[in-house]
Structures are given as C-alpha cells and as structure tokens.
Coordinates of C-alpha atoms in Angstrom, one line a residue:
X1 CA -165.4 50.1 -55.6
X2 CA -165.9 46.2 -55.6
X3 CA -168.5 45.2 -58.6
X4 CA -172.4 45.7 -58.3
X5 CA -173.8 44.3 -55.1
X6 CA -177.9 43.8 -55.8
X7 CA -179.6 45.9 -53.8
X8 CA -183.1 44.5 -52.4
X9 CA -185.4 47.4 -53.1
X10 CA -187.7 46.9 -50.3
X11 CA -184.3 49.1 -48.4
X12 CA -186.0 52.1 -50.5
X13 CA -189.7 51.3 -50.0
X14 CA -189.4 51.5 -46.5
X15 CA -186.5 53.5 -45.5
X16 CA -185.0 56.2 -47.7
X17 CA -187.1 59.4 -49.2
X18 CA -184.4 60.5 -50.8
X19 CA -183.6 57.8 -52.9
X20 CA -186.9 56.5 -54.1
X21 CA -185.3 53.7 -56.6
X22 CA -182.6 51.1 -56.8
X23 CA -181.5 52.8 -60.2
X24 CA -181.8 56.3 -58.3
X25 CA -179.6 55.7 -55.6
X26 CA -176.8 54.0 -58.4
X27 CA -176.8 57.6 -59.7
X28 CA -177.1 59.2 -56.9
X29 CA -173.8 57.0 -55.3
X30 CA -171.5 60.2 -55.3
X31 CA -173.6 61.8 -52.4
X32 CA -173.4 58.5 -50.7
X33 CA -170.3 57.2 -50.8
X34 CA -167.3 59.8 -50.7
X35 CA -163.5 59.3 -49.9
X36 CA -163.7 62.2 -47.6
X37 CA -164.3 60.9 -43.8
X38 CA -168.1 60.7 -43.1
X39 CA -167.7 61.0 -39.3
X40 CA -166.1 64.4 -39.4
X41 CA -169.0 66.0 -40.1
X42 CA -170.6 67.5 -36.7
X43 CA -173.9 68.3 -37.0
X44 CA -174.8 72.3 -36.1
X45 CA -177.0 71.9 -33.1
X46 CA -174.2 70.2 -31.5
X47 CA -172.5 73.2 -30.7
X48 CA -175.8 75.2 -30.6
X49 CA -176.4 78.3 -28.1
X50 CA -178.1 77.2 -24.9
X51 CA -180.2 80.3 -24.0
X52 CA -183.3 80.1 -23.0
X53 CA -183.2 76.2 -21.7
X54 CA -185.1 75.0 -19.0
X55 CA -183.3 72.1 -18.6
X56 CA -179.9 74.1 -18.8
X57 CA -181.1 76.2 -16.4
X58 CA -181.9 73.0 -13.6
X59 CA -178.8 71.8 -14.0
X60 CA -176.8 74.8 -13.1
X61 CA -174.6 74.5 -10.2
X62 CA -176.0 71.2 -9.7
X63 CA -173.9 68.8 -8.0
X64 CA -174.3 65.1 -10.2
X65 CA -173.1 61.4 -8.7
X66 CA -173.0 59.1 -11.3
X67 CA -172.6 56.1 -11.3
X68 CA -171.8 53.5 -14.3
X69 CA -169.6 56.2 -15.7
X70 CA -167.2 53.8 -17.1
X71 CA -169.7 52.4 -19.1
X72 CA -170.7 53.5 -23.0
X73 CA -173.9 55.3 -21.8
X74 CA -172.7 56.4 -18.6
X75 CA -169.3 58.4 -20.7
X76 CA -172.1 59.7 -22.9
X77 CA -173.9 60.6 -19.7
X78 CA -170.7 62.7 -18.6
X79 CA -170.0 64.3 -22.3
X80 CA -173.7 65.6 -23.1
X81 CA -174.0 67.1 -19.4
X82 CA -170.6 69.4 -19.0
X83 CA -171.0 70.1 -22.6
X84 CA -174.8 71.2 -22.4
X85 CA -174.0 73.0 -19.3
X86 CA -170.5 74.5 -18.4
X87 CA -171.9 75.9 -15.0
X88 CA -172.6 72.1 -13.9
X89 CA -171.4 72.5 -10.3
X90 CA -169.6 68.9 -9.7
X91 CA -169.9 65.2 -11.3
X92 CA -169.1 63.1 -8.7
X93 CA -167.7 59.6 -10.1
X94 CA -168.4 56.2 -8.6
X95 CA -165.6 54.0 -9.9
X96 CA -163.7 50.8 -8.2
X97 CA -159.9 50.3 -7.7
X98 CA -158.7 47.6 -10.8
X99 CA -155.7 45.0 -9.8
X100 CA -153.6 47.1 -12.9
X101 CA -155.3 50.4 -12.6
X102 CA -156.2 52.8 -10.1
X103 CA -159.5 54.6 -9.6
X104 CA -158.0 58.1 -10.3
X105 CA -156.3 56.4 -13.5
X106 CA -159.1 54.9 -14.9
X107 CA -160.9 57.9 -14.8
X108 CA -158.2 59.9 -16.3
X109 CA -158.0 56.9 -19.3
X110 CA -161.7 57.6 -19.8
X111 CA -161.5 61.1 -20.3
X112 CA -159.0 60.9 -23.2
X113 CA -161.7 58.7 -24.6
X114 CA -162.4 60.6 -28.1
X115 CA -166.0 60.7 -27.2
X116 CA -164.5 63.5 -25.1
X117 CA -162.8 65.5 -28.4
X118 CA -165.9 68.1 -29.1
X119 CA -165.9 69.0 -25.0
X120 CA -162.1 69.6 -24.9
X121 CA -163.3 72.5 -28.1
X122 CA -165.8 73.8 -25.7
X123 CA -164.6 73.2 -22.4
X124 CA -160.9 73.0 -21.9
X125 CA -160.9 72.2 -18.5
X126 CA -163.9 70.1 -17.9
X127 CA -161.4 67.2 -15.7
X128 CA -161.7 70.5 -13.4
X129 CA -164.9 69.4 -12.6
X130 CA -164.8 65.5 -12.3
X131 CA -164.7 64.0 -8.9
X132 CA -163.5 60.6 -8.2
X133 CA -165.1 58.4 -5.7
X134 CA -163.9 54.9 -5.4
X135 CA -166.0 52.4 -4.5
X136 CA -167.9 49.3 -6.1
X137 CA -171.7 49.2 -7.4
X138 CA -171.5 45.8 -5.9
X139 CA -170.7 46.6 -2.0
X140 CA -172.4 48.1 1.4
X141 CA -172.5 51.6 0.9
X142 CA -171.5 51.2 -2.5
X143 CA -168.1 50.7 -1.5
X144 CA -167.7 54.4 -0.5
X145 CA -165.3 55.9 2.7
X146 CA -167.4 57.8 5.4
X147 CA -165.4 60.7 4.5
X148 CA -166.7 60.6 0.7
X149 CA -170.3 59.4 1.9
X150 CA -170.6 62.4 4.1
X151 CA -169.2 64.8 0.8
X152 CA -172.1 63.2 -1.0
X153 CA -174.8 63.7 1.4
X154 CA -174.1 67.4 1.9
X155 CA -173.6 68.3 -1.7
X156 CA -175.4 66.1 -4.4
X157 CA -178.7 67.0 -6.0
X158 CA -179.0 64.6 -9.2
X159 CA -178.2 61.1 -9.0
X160 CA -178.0 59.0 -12.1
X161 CA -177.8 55.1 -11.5
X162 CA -176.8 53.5 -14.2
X163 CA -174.3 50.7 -13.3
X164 CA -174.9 47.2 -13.8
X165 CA -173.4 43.9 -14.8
X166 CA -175.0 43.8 -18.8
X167 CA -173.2 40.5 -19.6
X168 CA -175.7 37.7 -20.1
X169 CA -174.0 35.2 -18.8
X170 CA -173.0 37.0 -15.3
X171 CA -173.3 34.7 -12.5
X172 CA -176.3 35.1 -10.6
X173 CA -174.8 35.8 -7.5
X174 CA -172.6 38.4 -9.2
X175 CA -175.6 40.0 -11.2
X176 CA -177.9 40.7 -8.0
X177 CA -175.2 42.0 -5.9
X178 CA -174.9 44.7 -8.3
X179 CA -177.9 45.5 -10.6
X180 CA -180.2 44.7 -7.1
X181 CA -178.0 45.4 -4.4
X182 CA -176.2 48.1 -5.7
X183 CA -180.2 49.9 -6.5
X184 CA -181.0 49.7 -2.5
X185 CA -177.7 51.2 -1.6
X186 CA -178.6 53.5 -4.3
X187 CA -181.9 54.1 -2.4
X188 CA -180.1 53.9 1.6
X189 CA -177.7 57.0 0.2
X190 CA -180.7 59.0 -1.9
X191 CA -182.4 59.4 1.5
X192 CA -179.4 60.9 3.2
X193 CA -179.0 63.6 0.6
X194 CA -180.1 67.0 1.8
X195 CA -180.5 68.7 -1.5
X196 CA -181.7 65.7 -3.7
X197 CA -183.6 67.3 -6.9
X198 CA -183.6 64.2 -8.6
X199 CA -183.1 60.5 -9.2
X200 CA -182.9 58.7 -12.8
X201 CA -182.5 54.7 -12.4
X202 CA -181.3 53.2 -15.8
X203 CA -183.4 50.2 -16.2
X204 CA -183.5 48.6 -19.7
X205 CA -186.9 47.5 -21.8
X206 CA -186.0 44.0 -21.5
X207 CA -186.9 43.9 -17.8
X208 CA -190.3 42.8 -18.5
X209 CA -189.6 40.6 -21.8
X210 CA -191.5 37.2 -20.8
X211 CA -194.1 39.8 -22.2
X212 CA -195.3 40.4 -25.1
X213 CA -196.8 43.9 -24.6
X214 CA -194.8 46.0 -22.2
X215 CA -196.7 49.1 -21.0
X216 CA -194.6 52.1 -18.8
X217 CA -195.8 50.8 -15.4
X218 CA -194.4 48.0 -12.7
X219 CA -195.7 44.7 -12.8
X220 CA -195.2 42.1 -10.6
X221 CA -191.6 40.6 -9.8
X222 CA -190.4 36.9 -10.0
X223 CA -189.4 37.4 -6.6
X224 CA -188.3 39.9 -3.7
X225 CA -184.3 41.5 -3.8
X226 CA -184.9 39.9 0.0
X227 CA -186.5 36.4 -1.1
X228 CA -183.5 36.5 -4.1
X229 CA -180.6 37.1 -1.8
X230 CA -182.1 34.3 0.6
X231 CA -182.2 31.9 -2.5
X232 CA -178.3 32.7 -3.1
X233 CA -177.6 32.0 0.5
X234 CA -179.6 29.0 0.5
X235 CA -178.1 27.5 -2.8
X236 CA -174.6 28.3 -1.9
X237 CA -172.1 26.5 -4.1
X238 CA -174.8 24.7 -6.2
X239 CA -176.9 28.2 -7.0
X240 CA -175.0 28.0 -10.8
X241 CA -177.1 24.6 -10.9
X242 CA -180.3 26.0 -9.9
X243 CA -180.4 29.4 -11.6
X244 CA -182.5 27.8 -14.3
X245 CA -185.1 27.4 -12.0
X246 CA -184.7 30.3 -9.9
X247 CA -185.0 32.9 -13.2
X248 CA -187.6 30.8 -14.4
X249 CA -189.1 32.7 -17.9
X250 CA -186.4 35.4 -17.8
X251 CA -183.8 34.5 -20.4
X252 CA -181.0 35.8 -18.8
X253 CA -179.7 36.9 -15.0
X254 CA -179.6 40.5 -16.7
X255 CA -182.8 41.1 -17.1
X256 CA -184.0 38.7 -14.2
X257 CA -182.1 41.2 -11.7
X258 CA -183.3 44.2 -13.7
X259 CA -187.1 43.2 -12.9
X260 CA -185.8 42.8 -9.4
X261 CA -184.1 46.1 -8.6
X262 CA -187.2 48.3 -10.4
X263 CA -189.4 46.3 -7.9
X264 CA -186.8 47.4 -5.3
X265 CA -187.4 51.0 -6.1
X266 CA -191.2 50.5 -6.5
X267 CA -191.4 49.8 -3.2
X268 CA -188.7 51.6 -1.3
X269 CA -188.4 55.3 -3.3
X270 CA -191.7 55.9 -2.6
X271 CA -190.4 59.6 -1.0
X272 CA -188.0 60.2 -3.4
X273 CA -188.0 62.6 -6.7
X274 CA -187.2 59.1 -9.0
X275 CA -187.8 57.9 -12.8
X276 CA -187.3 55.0 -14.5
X277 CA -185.9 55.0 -17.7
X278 CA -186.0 51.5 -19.8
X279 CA -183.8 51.6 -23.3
X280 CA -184.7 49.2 -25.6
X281 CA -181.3 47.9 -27.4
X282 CA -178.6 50.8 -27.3
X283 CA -176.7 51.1 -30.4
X284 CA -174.4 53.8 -31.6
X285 CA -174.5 57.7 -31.7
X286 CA -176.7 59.2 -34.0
X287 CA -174.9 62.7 -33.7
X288 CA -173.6 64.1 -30.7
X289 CA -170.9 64.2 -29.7
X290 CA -169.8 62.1 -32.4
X291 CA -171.4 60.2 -35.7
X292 CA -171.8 56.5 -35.2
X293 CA -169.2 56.2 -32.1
X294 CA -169.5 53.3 -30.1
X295 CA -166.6 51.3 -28.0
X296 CA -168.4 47.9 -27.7
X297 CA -169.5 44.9 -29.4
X298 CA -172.8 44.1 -27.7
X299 CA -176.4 43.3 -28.8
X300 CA -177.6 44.1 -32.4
X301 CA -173.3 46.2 -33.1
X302 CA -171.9 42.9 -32.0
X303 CA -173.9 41.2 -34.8
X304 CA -173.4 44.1 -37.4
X305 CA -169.7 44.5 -36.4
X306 CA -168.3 40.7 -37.1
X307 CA -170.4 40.4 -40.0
X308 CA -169.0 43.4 -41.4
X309 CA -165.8 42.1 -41.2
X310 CA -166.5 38.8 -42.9
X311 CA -166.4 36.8 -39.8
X312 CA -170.4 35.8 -39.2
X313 CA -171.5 34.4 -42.2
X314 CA -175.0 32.6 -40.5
X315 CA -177.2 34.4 -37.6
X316 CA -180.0 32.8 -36.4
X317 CA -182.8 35.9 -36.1
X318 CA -186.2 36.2 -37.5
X319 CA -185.4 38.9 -40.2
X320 CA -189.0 40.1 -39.9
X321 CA -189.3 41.1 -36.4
X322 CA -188.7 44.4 -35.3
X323 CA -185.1 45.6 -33.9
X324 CA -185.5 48.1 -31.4
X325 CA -182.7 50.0 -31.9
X326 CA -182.0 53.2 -30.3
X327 CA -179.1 55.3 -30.7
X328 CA -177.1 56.3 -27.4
X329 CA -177.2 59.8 -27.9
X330 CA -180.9 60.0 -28.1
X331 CA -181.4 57.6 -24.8
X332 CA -178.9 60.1 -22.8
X333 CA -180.5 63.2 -24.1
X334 CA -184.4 61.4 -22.6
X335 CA -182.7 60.5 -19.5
X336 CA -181.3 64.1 -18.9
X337 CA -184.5 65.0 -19.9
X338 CA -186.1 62.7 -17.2
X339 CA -184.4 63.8 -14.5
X340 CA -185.7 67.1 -15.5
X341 CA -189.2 66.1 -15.6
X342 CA -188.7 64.5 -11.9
X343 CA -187.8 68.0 -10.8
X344 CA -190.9 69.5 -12.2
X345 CA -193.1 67.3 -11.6
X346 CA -191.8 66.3 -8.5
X347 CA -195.4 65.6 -6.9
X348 CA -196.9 63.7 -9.3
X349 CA -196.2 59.6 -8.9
X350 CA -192.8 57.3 -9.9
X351 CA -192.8 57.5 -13.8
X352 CA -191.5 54.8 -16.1
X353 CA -190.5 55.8 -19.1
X354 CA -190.1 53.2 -22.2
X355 CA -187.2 54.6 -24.9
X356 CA -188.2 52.5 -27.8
X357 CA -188.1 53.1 -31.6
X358 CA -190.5 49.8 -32.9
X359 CA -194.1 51.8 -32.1
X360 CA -193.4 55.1 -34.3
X361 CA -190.2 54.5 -36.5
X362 CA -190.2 50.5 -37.0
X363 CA -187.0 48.5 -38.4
X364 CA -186.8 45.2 -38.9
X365 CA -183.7 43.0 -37.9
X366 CA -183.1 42.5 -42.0
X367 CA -182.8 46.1 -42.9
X368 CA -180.8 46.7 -39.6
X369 CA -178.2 44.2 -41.0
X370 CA -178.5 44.7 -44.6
X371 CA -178.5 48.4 -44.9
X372 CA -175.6 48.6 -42.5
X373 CA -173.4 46.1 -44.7
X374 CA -174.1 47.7 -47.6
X375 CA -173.7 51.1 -46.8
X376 CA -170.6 49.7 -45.3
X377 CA -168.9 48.1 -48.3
X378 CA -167.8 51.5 -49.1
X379 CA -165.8 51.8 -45.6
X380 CA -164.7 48.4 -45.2
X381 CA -162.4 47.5 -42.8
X382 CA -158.7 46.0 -43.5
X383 CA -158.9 43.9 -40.6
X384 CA -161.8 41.6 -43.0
X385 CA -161.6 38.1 -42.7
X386 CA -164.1 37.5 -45.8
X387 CA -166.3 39.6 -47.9
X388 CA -169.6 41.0 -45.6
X389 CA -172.6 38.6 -47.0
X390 CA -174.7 36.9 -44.1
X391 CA -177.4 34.5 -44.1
X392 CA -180.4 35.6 -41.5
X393 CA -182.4 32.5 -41.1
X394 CA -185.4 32.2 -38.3
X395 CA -184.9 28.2 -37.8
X396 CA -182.3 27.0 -35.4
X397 CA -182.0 24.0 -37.5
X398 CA -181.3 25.2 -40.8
X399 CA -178.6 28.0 -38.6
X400 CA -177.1 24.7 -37.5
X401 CA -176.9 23.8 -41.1
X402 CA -175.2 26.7 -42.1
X403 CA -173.0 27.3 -39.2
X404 CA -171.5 23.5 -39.6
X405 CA -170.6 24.7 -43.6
X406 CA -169.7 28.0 -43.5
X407 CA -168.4 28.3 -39.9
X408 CA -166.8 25.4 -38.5
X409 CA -165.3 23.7 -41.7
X410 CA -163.3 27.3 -42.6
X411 CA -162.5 27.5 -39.1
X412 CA -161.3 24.0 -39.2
X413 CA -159.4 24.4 -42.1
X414 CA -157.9 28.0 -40.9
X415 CA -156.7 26.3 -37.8
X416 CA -155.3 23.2 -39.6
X417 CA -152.9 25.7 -41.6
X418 CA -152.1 27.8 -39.0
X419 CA -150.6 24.7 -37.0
X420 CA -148.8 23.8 -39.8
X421 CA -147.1 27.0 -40.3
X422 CA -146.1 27.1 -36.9
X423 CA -148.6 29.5 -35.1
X424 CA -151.1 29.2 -32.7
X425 CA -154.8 27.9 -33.8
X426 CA -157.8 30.5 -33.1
X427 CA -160.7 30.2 -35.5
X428 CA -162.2 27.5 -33.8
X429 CA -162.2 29.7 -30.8
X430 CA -163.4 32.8 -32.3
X431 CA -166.3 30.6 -33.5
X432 CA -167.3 29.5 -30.5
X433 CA -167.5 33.1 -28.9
X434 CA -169.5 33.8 -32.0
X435 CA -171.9 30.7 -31.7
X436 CA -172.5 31.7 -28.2
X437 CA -173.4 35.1 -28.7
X438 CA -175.9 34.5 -30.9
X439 CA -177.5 32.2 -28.8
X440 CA -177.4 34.2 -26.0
X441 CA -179.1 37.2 -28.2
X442 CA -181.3 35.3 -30.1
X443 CA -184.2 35.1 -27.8
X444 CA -184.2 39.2 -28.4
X445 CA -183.9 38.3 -32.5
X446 CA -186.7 36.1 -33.0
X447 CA -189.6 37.9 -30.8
X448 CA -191.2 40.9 -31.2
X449 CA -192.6 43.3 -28.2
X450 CA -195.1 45.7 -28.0
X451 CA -194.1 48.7 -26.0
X452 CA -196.4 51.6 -25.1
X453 CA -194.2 54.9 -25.0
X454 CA -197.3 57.5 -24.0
X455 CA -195.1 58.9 -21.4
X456 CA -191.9 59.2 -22.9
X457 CA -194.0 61.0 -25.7
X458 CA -195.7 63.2 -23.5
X459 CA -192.3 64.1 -21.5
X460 CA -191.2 64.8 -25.0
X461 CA -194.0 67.6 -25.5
X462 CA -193.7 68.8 -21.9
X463 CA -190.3 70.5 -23.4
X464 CA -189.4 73.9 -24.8
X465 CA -188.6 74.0 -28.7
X466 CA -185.0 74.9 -27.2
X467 CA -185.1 71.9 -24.8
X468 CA -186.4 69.6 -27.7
X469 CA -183.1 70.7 -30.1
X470 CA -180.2 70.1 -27.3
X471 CA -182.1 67.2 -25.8
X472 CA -183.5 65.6 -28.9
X473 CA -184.7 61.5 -27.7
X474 CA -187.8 62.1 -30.2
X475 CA -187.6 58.4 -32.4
X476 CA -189.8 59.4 -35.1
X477 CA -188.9 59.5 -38.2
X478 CA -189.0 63.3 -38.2
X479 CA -186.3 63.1 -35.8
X480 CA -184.4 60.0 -36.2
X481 CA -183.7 59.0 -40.1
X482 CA -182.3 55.3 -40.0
X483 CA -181.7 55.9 -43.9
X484 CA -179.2 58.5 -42.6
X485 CA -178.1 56.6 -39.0
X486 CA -177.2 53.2 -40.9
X487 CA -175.2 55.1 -43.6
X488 CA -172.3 55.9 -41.4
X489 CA -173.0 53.3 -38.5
X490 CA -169.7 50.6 -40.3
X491 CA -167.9 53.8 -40.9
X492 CA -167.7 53.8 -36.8
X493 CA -166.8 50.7 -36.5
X494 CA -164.4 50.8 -38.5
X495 CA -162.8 53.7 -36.8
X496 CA -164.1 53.2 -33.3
X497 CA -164.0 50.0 -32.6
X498 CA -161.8 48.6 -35.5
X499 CA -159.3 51.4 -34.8
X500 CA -158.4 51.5 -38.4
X501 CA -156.6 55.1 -40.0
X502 CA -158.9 56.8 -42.6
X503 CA -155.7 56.6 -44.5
X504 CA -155.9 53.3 -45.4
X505 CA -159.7 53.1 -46.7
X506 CA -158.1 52.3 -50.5
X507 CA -156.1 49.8 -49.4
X508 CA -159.0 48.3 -47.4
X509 CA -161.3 48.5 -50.7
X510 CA -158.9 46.9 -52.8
X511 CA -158.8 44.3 -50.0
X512 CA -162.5 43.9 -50.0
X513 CA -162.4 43.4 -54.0
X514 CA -160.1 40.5 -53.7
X515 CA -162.0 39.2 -50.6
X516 CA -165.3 39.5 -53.2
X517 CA -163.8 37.7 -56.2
X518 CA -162.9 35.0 -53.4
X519 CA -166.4 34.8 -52.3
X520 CA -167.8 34.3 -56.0
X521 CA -165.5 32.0 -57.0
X522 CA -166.0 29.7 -54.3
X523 CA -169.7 30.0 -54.4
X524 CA -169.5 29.4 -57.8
X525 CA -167.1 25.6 -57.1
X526 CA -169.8 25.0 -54.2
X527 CA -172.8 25.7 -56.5
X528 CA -171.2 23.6 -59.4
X529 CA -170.6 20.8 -57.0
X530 CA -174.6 21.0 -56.3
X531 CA -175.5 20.7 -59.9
X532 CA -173.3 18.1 -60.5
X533 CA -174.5 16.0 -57.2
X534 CA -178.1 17.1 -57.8
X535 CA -177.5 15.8 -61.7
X536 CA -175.6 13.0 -61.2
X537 CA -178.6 11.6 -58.6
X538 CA -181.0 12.5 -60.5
X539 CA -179.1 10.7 -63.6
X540 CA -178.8 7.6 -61.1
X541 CA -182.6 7.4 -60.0
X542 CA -183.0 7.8 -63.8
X543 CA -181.6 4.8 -64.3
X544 CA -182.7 2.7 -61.7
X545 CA -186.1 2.8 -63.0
X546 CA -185.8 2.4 -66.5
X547 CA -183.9 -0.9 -65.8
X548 CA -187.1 -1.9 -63.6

C-alpha cells in the first residue's frame, strides 16, 4: 500500500456502522482491502429460488418489446428479466442498422457483454429467446417493417420504452425526434397491441428540475411535442441559434424533451395500462448481476472515474448538496416492479413513480467522491495519469482558478514534450472534454431537489417478501448500504470500464506509490514557492514602511 492517506472522519459519522472510528477502520483494513478480486463475489439472492413470485408469475410466457436495449439500463433490463424468469415467452428488440454493424450483429455483440456471464450459468440458451427488430427510436413507426409491426401487434404484452438521446449536448432537433417522437410512436403502436398488459416509459427525475421540489405527478410542460416540432420547422437552419430561447429554464435539450414526451403520454395514454418511472442519476450495480459493473462514463461515474485515474484534479460542485445516486440494478428491479403494478392495478389512474435515494438514504456529492477514491486507492488502475486527490469547490471562479494551475499548465507542458518527442499532442484535448463535462453536469452538482417518493414506497409495500428479495429497488439504508456500494464502485471501473486484468493490481499499486511520492513532492516545491513569495512580500512591504 501507498503511505497513510488522512481520512476525514465525518466518512464514518455518517456512513459506515461497521467502522465507527478512523483508528477502527486502520485496524480493521484487512476486511477492507484484500488482493483477492472484490467483484467475484455474487451475492446469494442473485441466484435465489423464484417460487412463490407474483411478479415471476406475470411475466410468464409474456411477450416483452424493448426498446433502448443497447443502452446500460436497457442490457440490465434484458439480464434481470430472462434471468428472473426462464419461461419469459419472447423479448423483442428494437435496434437500428449501424454504417459498420448490422442490427443482428449488434445485438449479438451485446449479448457477449459480461453483464450477461451469471445468465449464460442459468440460462444457456437465453439468445434462444431474443428477437431482433430493426428500426430507429427516431423514425415513423419506429422505423419498423409492416411485416415486424404486424408480429408486434399480435404477440406483445409488456412494453418497456426506454430509448433516448441522454447526451446533453444533442441537437434539439435530434433530441425531440427521439425522446418525444419516438414516445408517440411508442403510444400509435401500444394501441394496436391486442394483448398489451403493460407499459413502463423510462423518464428520468431531472424532467422537472427548474424545480426545486419534485412531487410523483405531471406538471405543466414548456410546450406541446406539436408546438415543439412546429418551432423546429419554423427555425430550420437557425434552430441551434434559438434553442436557448426555445428550452428556456431547462438546462439541457435532455431533460427539456423529457418534460415534453411525459406530457405526450399524459395526454395521449389515457386508455393504456402505463407508468412512469423517473431515475434520479443512474450509477453502477449494486449487486446483480454483477458488483459495481458499468460500461459508461456519464453523470456522477464520469466524475468518479477520471478522477480516479488522476486525470480531474478540480470539479466545480457544491460538496454539500445531495447526490442522488441510484444504482442500476435497484432502478431495473422498480421498473420490473412497475410494470407489475400497472398489471394489478390496471384501473386505478397513470402513476409516476420517483426512484430517488436523497429523501431516506442521503449522500452528499463529497462523500460520493471521496469515499470512492479512497476505497479505491487500494484498486487503482495502471492506466493513472496522477495520484487520485481532487479539489471540490462550489465557486466557478475559484474552479477557474484551479483548472488554469493544475489543468491547463500540466496539459500544456504534457503536450509541449510530447511534440518534442515526436508524437501527437492530446492533453490539451482531453482537458477540454473534461472542462466541458463539468460544465455541462454542474447545474445537477451545485442544486439540491426535493423529491417526494410516496408512491414508489408504497409500490415497494404492495410486494410479496419473495417479490421484495428478487426485485429489491428499496433505497434505504436497510436495503442499500453506500458504506458497502462505494467500497467496490473503482474496483469496477477499473475492470469494467478501464479494462484492466486483476493480474496486474501490484503493478498498478507500485505505480500509484510512485505517482504519490510525485504528488508530494511537487506540492511540497509549489507550497515552498508560496512561503517564499508570501515571505519575501511580506519582507518587502516590511521595508517600505520602515524607510517612510
């Protein structure tokens, strides 16, 4: 191990029971921290029995259309249904034709996702039951053939919609023709279904977010999917110009179009057996299939994930406010569980349900990053570019600051030698993806929200004991430990995302130690520079006076 990192001991106050002092958890480090991998360990209920489940039982030979499945949710989606439920009739697979890559392809690349590892144990021929239906979120009819829209009408019973454009910066024209145009087809092909049971639309928390208090009901749109798609034909060529205007106290097209499309369904699923479930910020597994597995770098695992490996040294966030994390696994389980509560409660009205964590199992955006990093220094990653130590600061100002010191001179400097040795430049680069995405995420860092959850709680106590177990989306701390989540969440990136071989975890510590001794030594030159300034100033002004 590197030398002794101090450990702020509000991490035990607040989070741990186990571990009730700094001192205690130093002598408790050997259940920590082990050599042995920490994400091999599958947790019991994984592989429990499923007798006895109600929600087992609705989705036997149940016919499912999906569609986002090539998303990190909607693969989740896939994983916990054939895996909950081997008599799952079909899961019919909306997915689009790539220049490179066909439809049938990409889903077969998808499959031998790892995600998909526990379900090959269980299930050995689970493909058997994948359907592919190309098409495009983002077209009439969804893209789909009349042959396959015909398949679909005579044989689905559960819809899940859960495509969407989630990048920020999206065009706007881009973002509605899929997150809202994409809902209404969504909607067009529901109503032609003969044996529709039910329909889950994936909205996120965020739709609402010039709020402050977000309760589980609709509110009032910024406009119309038909006044928006009027406004893009009106703008033409000069709608990137305008979109300021046109999104108005949204922060982003994202959850602009999101607002949109659950204003869509409010007012054209009034027949239908449809929820509406809104994640707050998705992060990675909890425990199923997998511990900590995630495959992307966005939101709150973006910022964790490049300051793991050295790389974000500032982030402008308010360290205080609440992070409303909520780990993938649990948001899949409430949305199976959702769709299940349409089907038994199908005539009671549309519910909306909030999957939040802030209201009964609080974490602030400090222990989110903090607790991760240092649980992580014991599975560091060999592709680190400096030693994980970040500065969390609340005013843009002082981020500018910082990001001028620490990010752009290094990156400067990096560049500068790589041209000299004959290679191509790329901090500079790097840095301004990373300046970017903080910007475009810090309007979620440095707010907090208050979200009711009353009905995501009482769909929670509508189920079995069994149903509870396999379908656990319960965030309180009874259910969800963050103490236990954060220990092994830089252990997954390291192997998910950073794709590195448990077999070099020494060689990546005795890389971190080197990267540390770095760190302190130039710390050390920049702090003694300081004094000296600060001195010789000081020493100056001393002087000027006692000659007046």
């Amino acid at each position: 191990m590197f030398p002794s990192i101090s450990i702020p001991k509000r991490f035990y106050r607040k989070l741990t029971k186990n571990y009730r002092t700094v001192r205690e958890l130093k002598k408790n480090q050997s259940e920590i921290f082990t050599d042995s991998n920490p994400l091999s360990i599958i947790d019991e209920q994984v592989h429990m029995p499923k007798e006895g489940s109600k929600i087992v039982e609705f989705l036997e030979h149940k016919s499912i259309f999906i569609t986002g499945g090539t998303g990190f949710v909607g693969k989740l989606l896939i994983e916990k249904l054939l895996r909950s439920c081997k008599n799952v009739e079909k899961i019919y697979l909306l997915i689009r034709n790539k220049k490179n890559l066909g439809a049938a392809a990409r889903v077969e690349k998808i499959l031998d996702d790892v995600v998909f590892s526990e379900l090959c144990k269980v299930q050995p021929n689970f493909r058997d039951k994948i359907v592919t239906v190309v098409g495009d979120a983002g077209l009439q009819n969804l893209g789909i053939s009349k042959k396959d829209l015909e398949i679909l009408e005579n044989e689905v019973d559960i819809i899940f919609h859960a495509a969407a454009t989630v990048n920020f910066l999206e065009k706007l024209d881009v973002s509605a023709r899929i997150n809202v145009g994409g809902t209404l087809e969504i909607l067009k092909l529901a109503k032609r279904c003969k044996h529709l049971s039910s329909i889950v639309y994936v909205s996120t928390a965020y739709s609402n977010c010039h709020l402050t208090e977000v309760e589980e009901k609709f509110y009032d749109p910024p406009l119309t999917a038909e006044e928006l798609f009027d406004l893009i034909d009106k703008y033409g060529e000069k709608l990137d110009e305008n979109e300021k205007l046109i999104i108005g106290k949204w922060p982003n097209n994202y959850c602009f179009t999101k607002a949109i499309a659950e204003h869509s369904i409010q007012i054209g699923a009034k027949e239908l057996p449809i929820c509406i479930v809104r994640p707050a910020i998705i992060t990675a597994t909890y425990k199923e299939p997998l511990k900590s597995w995630i495959d992307n770098y966005y939101g709150a695992i973006g910022a964790v994930a490049n300051i793991y490996n050295g790389l974000i040294k500032t982030f402008h966030c308010n360290p205080e406010v609440l992070g409303d994390v909520v780990p993938a696994d649990l948001v899949v389980n409430g949305i199976i569980a959702a769709a299940y509560g349409n089907y038994s409660k199908r005539n009671e009205n549309l519910n909306i349900y909030n999957f939040t964590s802030s209201h009964e199992n609080p974490l602030t955006f400090r222990d989110w990053c903090e607790l991760s990093i240092f649980y992580g220094y014991n599975f560091p990653t060999i592709h680190s570019v400096w030693f994980p130590n970040s500065i969390l600061t609340n005013n843009a100002y002082v981020h500018l600051f910082y990001t001028f010191f620490l990010h752009i001179i290094p990156a400067f400097i990096t560049d500068l030698y790589l041209v000299v040795t004959g290679r191509s430049p790329r901090a500079i680069s790097i840095y301004k993806k990373i300046y970017k995405f903080n910007e475009n995420v810090s309007f979620f860092a440095t707010r907090d929200w208050i979200f009711s959850n009353s009905k995501a709680r009482k769909l929670w106590r509508d189920l079995s004991p069994i149903d509870q177990k396999i379908f656990n989306f319960n965030f309180a701390p009874k259910y969800l430990n963050w103490n236990e989540y954060l220990s092994t969440l830089c252990a997954g990136l390291r192997v998910y995302l950073f794709k590195d071989n448990w077999e070099s975890i020494e060689e990546s510590r005795k890389k971190l130690k080197r990267l540390y001794y770095c760190h302190v030594c130039i710390k050390s030159i920049f702090d003694l520079i300081l004094i000296l300034t600060g001195y010789g100033t000081l020493r100056f002004i001393f002087e000027f006076c006692s000659k007046k």
